Amino acid sequence: MQSVFGFHDKSKFEVFCYATTASDNSVYRQKIDREAEHFIDVSTWSNQQIVERIVADKIHVLVNLNGYTKGARNEIFAARPSPVQCSFMGFAGTLGGGWCDWIIADPIVCPPEMVSCEVWRKRRHQGLFIKEGGGDFEGDVDPEEDTDDFVYTEKFIYMPHSYFVNDHKQGFREENDEPMPNMNERDLEALWEIEQDKRWTMRQEVFPTIPHDVVVFANFNQLYKLEPSTFRMWLRILERVPHSILWLLRFPPAGERHLRRCAMEWAGAQVANRVIFTDVAPKHVHIHRGRVADIFLDTPECNAHTTAADILWSGTPIVTYPKYMHKMCSRVGASIANATGYGEEMVVATEQEYENRAVALALGLKYTINEHSKRRGHGEVMELRKKLFCTRETSRLFDTARWTRNLERGYVEAWRRWVSAQEYEDIHPDSATGCIWVVDPDDSKMMKTIT
C-alpha cells in the first residue's frame, strides 16, 4: 500500500503516518516517507509519548496496520487516543478488543454472518431473548456463550471489489511497460503476442530442460502455509496430469528435504521427481517470472495474499478455495480473484472441486510451435490468462487510486456515525446493518446503465 498515503485527497484529509519500527531504508519506506503529508518516526518513543502526540495531532480516525504481528504497539490503541479506531491489513483476523471499532475488509474475506453486531441484530429482529447485559459492549453478544455463531467483535467497513490493496500499476512494471488503459483491440492483441513471447523466453531461462508442452503448476507462498492435506492433494493433481510439474520455492530452504521425503513416501518417485524447487527471487524478478507458471495452486488453510496479487498481475490464473467462513486468512485468495472480474473461473467451493478444476484446466492446455517457431498455448486456461493480462490496466484489483477514494468514503461514514452516535447498536438497533458498506459510484452508474 505504499502509494495509498500519497493518493489521499489532501483537500479533504490530512494524513499522519506514525512509524513504530525503525527504517529499513527500503524504496517502499522512502516512498511513504516522501509522499505522506506528515511522517513521524516514533520507533524510539514510549507508548505514552506516542499517545500524547496522537492526541495533540487531533486524529479523528486511527488505523492499526500491525495488529498482532511483529513490531505491534497495540497498547497505544488500548489507550484510546482517537475517537474512531480501525484495523487493516497487518493482521488477518479479529483483534478481540474493545479498543478496535472497525476492521477494513470485504464481505468475502469476512462474511457478515460472522460479525457479533450482525448476530445480535439478527437475534433481536427474530425476537430471540438477549440476556441482560449481553457482552461487554453495546449490541454485543456474550463472547463467552456456548456458540460458534460469530468471530468478530468489531464492526466492518466493507470495501467494494476487494479490501486487498496493492501497488503493481505504480511500482512493478517492466522496462518500457508504460500504462495504456485505452488501448484498442488490435493494440491489445499485439501486446498479448509480445507477452506470449516473453513467457516462452523466461520459461526457457527458468526451466531450460523441460519439454515445451509440460504444464507448470506453481505456489510461491512460504512453506509454513502448506499442510499435509493440501500437499497430498497437489500430489494427486500431479498424478492425474502426467505431463506436469509443481514449482515451489525454498522458502525456507530447510523445507525442501522434508517435502521431497513426504512426496516420495506418499506418491512415489514418478510423482515426487516432478516437484521442483527454486530459490526465492528479489521482489521485482519474482513478480515478472510469475508469468512462467501456467496455473497457481493456492493454499486453502492460509491463502496467498500479496503473492496472489503478484501472480494475477502477471496474468497467471489461480485456483483458490475459501475453506472456512470464520478464518479470514483462508478467504483472501477468493477476494482477490473476484476483484479481477473472473472469480467464477478461479474460486471453488470444495476440496474436490479444487482438485478437479486444476486437473481440468491442465488437461485442456495444449502448447504448439507455430510457423514462426513461436510457442503458443490453447485451451480454457490460456483464454483466462489472456483476459487477466489484457484487462489488468482497467481491473478494479489494480486500481490503487480508486481503492483509496473508496477507503476515504468508509472513513467519512465511520466518522459520521461516531459524531451522530449511530455506531451504538442500542441507540440505533433497527437500521439494516451495523457495518458500513462502501459503494463505488462508478459501479452504481454501471448498474443503472444495465437496468
CSV table of N, CA and C in Angstrom, one decimal, residues 140-215:
chain,number,residue,atom,x,y,z
A,140,ASP,N,-23.6,-6.1,21.7
A,140,ASP,CA,-22.6,-7.2,21.6
A,140,ASP,C,-23.2,-8.4,22.3
A,141,VAL,N,-23.0,-9.6,21.6
A,141,VAL,CA,-23.4,-10.8,22.3
A,141,VAL,C,-22.3,-11.3,23.2
A,142,ASP,N,-22.6,-12.1,24.1
A,142,ASP,CA,-21.6,-12.6,25.1
A,142,ASP,C,-20.5,-13.4,24.5
A,143,PRO,N,-19.3,-12.9,24.5
A,143,PRO,CA,-18.2,-13.7,23.8
A,143,PRO,C,-17.9,-15.0,24.5
A,144,GLU,N,-18.4,-15.2,25.7
A,144,GLU,CA,-18.2,-16.5,26.4
A,144,GLU,C,-19.3,-17.5,26.3
A,145,GLU,N,-20.4,-17.1,25.5
A,145,GLU,CA,-21.5,-18.0,25.4
A,145,GLU,C,-21.1,-19.3,24.6
A,146,ASP,N,-21.8,-20.3,24.8
A,146,ASP,CA,-21.5,-21.6,24.1
A,146,ASP,C,-22.1,-21.7,22.7
A,147,THR,N,-21.4,-21.0,21.8
A,147,THR,CA,-21.9,-20.9,20.4
A,147,THR,C,-20.7,-20.6,19.5
A,148,ASP,N,-20.8,-21.0,18.3
A,148,ASP,CA,-19.8,-20.6,17.2
A,148,ASP,C,-20.4,-19.7,16.2
A,149,ASP,N,-21.4,-19.0,16.6
A,149,ASP,CA,-22.2,-18.1,15.7
A,149,ASP,C,-21.3,-17.0,15.1
A,150,PHE,N,-20.4,-16.5,15.9
A,150,PHE,CA,-19.7,-15.3,15.4
A,150,PHE,C,-18.2,-15.4,15.8
A,151,VAL,N,-17.4,-14.5,15.2
A,151,VAL,CA,-16.0,-14.5,15.4
A,151,VAL,C,-15.5,-13.1,15.7
A,152,TYR,N,-16.0,-12.1,15.0
A,152,TYR,CA,-15.5,-10.7,15.0
A,152,TYR,C,-16.3,-9.8,16.0
A,153,THR,N,-15.6,-9.2,17.0
A,153,THR,CA,-16.2,-8.3,17.9
A,153,THR,C,-16.3,-6.9,17.3
A,154,GLU,N,-15.5,-6.7,16.3
A,154,GLU,CA,-15.5,-5.4,15.6
A,154,GLU,C,-16.6,-5.3,14.6
A,155,LYS,N,-17.0,-4.1,14.2
A,155,LYS,CA,-17.9,-3.9,13.0
A,155,LYS,C,-16.9,-3.8,11.8
A,156,PHE,N,-17.5,-3.7,10.6
A,156,PHE,CA,-16.7,-3.7,9.4
A,156,PHE,C,-17.0,-2.5,8.5
A,157,ILE,N,-15.9,-2.0,7.9
A,157,ILE,CA,-16.0,-1.1,6.8
A,157,ILE,C,-15.8,-2.0,5.6
A,158,TYR,N,-16.9,-2.4,4.9
A,158,TYR,CA,-16.8,-3.3,3.8
A,158,TYR,C,-16.5,-2.6,2.5
A,159,MET,N,-15.3,-2.9,1.9
A,159,MET,CA,-14.9,-2.2,0.7
A,159,MET,C,-15.5,-2.9,-0.5
A,160,PRO,N,-15.8,-2.2,-1.6
A,160,PRO,CA,-16.2,-2.9,-2.8
A,160,PRO,C,-15.0,-3.6,-3.5
A,161,HIS,N,-15.3,-4.6,-4.3
A,161,HIS,CA,-14.3,-5.3,-5.1
A,161,HIS,C,-13.4,-6.2,-4.2
A,162,SER,N,-12.5,-5.6,-3.5
A,162,SER,CA,-11.6,-6.3,-2.5
A,162,SER,C,-11.0,-5.3,-1.5
A,163,TYR,N,-10.9,-5.8,-0.3
A,163,TYR,CA,-10.2,-5.0,0.7
A,163,TYR,C,-8.7,-4.9,0.5
A,164,PHE,N,-8.2,-5.9,-0.4
A,164,PHE,CA,-6.8,-6.0,-0.5
A,164,PHE,C,-6.2,-5.0,-1.5
A,165,VAL,N,-5.4,-4.1,-1.0
A,165,VAL,CA,-4.8,-3.1,-1.8
A,165,VAL,C,-3.4,-3.5,-2.3
A,166,ASN,N,-3.0,-3.1,-3.5
A,166,ASN,CA,-1.7,-3.4,-4.0
A,166,ASN,C,-1.1,-2.2,-4.8
A,167,ASP,N,0.1,-2.3,-5.2
A,167,ASP,CA,0.7,-1.2,-5.9
A,167,ASP,C,1.4,-1.6,-7.2
A,168,HIS,N,0.8,-2.6,-7.8
A,168,HIS,CA,1.5,-3.2,-9.0
A,168,HIS,C,1.5,-2.2,-10.2
A,169,LYS,N,0.4,-1.4,-10.4
A,169,LYS,CA,0.4,-0.5,-11.5
A,169,LYS,C,1.5,0.6,-11.4
A,170,GLN,N,1.7,1.0,-10.1
A,170,GLN,CA,2.7,2.1,-9.9
A,170,GLN,C,4.1,1.6,-9.7
A,171,GLY,N,4.3,0.4,-9.1
A,171,GLY,CA,5.6,0.1,-8.7
A,171,GLY,C,6.3,-1.1,-9.3
A,172,PHE,N,5.6,-1.9,-10.1
A,172,PHE,CA,6.2,-3.2,-10.5
A,172,PHE,C,6.0,-3.4,-12.0
A,173,ARG,N,6.3,-2.4,-12.8
A,173,ARG,CA,6.2,-2.5,-14.2
A,173,ARG,C,7.6,-2.9,-14.8
A,174,GLU,N,7.6,-3.6,-15.9
A,174,GLU,CA,8.8,-3.9,-16.6
A,174,GLU,C,9.3,-2.7,-17.4
A,175,GLU,N,10.6,-2.7,-17.8
A,175,GLU,CA,11.1,-1.7,-18.6
A,175,GLU,C,10.3,-1.5,-19.9
A,176,ASN,N,10.0,-0.3,-20.3
A,176,ASN,CA,9.3,0.0,-21.5
A,176,ASN,C,7.8,-0.4,-21.4
A,177,ASP,N,7.4,-0.8,-20.2
A,177,ASP,CA,6.0,-1.2,-20.0
A,177,ASP,C,5.2,0.0,-19.4
A,178,GLU,N,4.7,0.9,-20.3
A,178,GLU,CA,4.0,2.1,-19.8
A,178,GLU,C,2.5,1.8,-19.8
A,179,PRO,N,1.8,2.4,-18.8
A,179,PRO,CA,0.4,2.1,-18.8
A,179,PRO,C,-0.4,2.7,-20.0
A,180,MET,N,-1.2,1.8,-20.6
A,180,MET,CA,-2.0,2.2,-21.7
A,180,MET,C,-3.4,1.7,-21.6
A,181,PRO,N,-4.2,2.4,-20.7
A,181,PRO,CA,-5.5,1.9,-20.3
A,181,PRO,C,-6.6,2.0,-21.4
A,182,ASN,N,-6.3,2.8,-22.5
A,182,ASN,CA,-7.4,3.0,-23.5
A,182,ASN,C,-7.0,2.3,-24.8
A,183,MET,N,-6.3,1.2,-24.8
A,183,MET,CA,-5.8,0.5,-26.0
A,183,MET,C,-7.0,-0.1,-26.7
A,184,ASN,N,-7.0,-0.1,-28.1
A,184,ASN,CA,-8.0,-0.7,-28.8
A,184,ASN,C,-7.7,-2.2,-29.0
A,185,GLU,N,-8.6,-2.9,-29.6
A,185,GLU,CA,-8.5,-4.4,-29.6
A,185,GLU,C,-7.3,-4.8,-30.4
A,186,ARG,N,-6.9,-4.1,-31.4
A,186,ARG,CA,-5.7,-4.5,-32.2
A,186,ARG,C,-4.5,-4.3,-31.4
A,187,ASP,N,-4.4,-3.2,-30.7
A,187,ASP,CA,-3.2,-3.0,-29.9
A,187,ASP,C,-3.1,-4.0,-28.7
A,188,LEU,N,-4.2,-4.4,-28.2
A,188,LEU,CA,-4.2,-5.4,-27.1
A,188,LEU,C,-3.7,-6.8,-27.7
A,189,GLU,N,-4.2,-7.1,-28.9
A,189,GLU,CA,-3.7,-8.4,-29.5
A,189,GLU,C,-2.2,-8.3,-29.7
A,190,ALA,N,-1.7,-7.2,-30.1
A,190,ALA,CA,-0.2,-7.1,-30.3
A,190,ALA,C,0.5,-7.2,-29.0
A,191,LEU,N,0.0,-6.6,-28.0
A,191,LEU,CA,0.6,-6.7,-26.7
A,191,LEU,C,0.6,-8.1,-26.1
A,192,TRP,N,-0.5,-8.8,-26.4
A,192,TRP,CA,-0.7,-10.2,-26.0
A,192,TRP,C,0.3,-11.1,-26.7
A,193,GLU,N,0.6,-10.8,-28.0
A,193,GLU,CA,1.6,-11.6,-28.7
A,193,GLU,C,3.0,-11.4,-28.1
A,194,ILE,N,3.3,-10.2,-27.7
A,194,ILE,CA,4.6,-9.9,-27.1
A,194,ILE,C,4.7,-10.6,-25.8
A,195,GLU,N,3.6,-10.6,-25.0
A,195,GLU,CA,3.6,-11.2,-23.7
A,195,GLU,C,3.8,-12.7,-23.8
A,196,GLN,N,3.2,-13.4,-24.8
A,196,GLN,CA,3.5,-14.8,-25.0
A,196,GLN,C,4.9,-15.1,-25.3
A,197,ASP,N,5.5,-14.2,-26.1
A,197,ASP,CA,7.0,-14.4,-26.4
A,197,ASP,C,7.8,-14.2,-25.1
A,198,LYS,N,7.5,-13.3,-24.3
A,198,LYS,CA,8.2,-13.1,-23.0
A,198,LYS,C,8.1,-14.3,-22.1
A,199,ARG,N,6.9,-14.9,-22.1
A,199,ARG,CA,6.6,-16.1,-21.3
A,199,ARG,C,7.5,-17.2,-21.7
A,200,TRP,N,7.6,-17.4,-23.0
A,200,TRP,CA,8.4,-18.5,-23.5
A,200,TRP,C,9.9,-18.3,-23.3
A,201,THR,N,10.3,-17.1,-23.5
A,201,THR,CA,11.8,-16.8,-23.2
A,201,THR,C,12.1,-17.0,-21.8
A,202,MET,N,11.3,-16.5,-20.9
A,202,MET,CA,11.5,-16.6,-19.4
A,202,MET,C,11.4,-18.0,-19.0
A,203,ARG,N,10.5,-18.8,-19.5
A,203,ARG,CA,10.4,-20.2,-19.1
A,203,ARG,C,11.6,-21.0,-19.5
A,204,GLN,N,12.2,-20.7,-20.7
A,204,GLN,CA,13.4,-21.4,-21.1
A,204,GLN,C,14.6,-21.0,-20.1
A,205,GLU,N,14.5,-19.8,-19.6
A,205,GLU,CA,15.6,-19.4,-18.7
A,205,GLU,C,15.4,-20.1,-17.3
A,206,VAL,N,14.2,-20.2,-16.8
A,206,VAL,CA,14.0,-20.8,-15.5
A,206,VAL,C,14.0,-22.3,-15.6
A,207,PHE,N,13.4,-22.9,-16.6
A,207,PHE,CA,13.4,-24.4,-16.8
A,207,PHE,C,13.9,-24.8,-18.2
A,208,PRO,N,15.2,-24.7,-18.4
A,208,PRO,CA,15.7,-24.9,-19.7
A,208,PRO,C,15.6,-26.3,-20.2
A,209,THR,N,15.4,-27.3,-19.3
A,209,THR,CA,15.4,-28.7,-19.7
A,209,THR,C,14.0,-29.4,-19.9
A,210,ILE,N,13.0,-28.7,-19.5
A,210,ILE,CA,11.7,-29.4,-19.6
A,210,ILE,C,11.1,-29.2,-20.9
A,211,PRO,N,10.3,-30.2,-21.4
A,211,PRO,CA,9.7,-30.1,-22.8
A,211,PRO,C,8.7,-28.9,-22.9
A,212,HIS,N,8.5,-28.4,-24.1
A,212,HIS,CA,7.7,-27.2,-24.2
A,212,HIS,C,6.2,-27.4,-23.9
A,213,ASP,N,5.7,-28.7,-23.8
A,213,ASP,CA,4.3,-29.0,-23.6
A,213,ASP,C,4.0,-29.3,-22.1
A,214,VAL,N,5.0,-29.2,-21.2
A,214,VAL,CA,4.8,-29.6,-19.8
A,214,VAL,C,4.0,-28.4,-19.2
A,215,VAL,N,3.0,-28.8,-18.4
A,215,VAL,CA,2.2,-27.8,-17.6
A,215,VAL,C,2.9,-27.5,-16.3
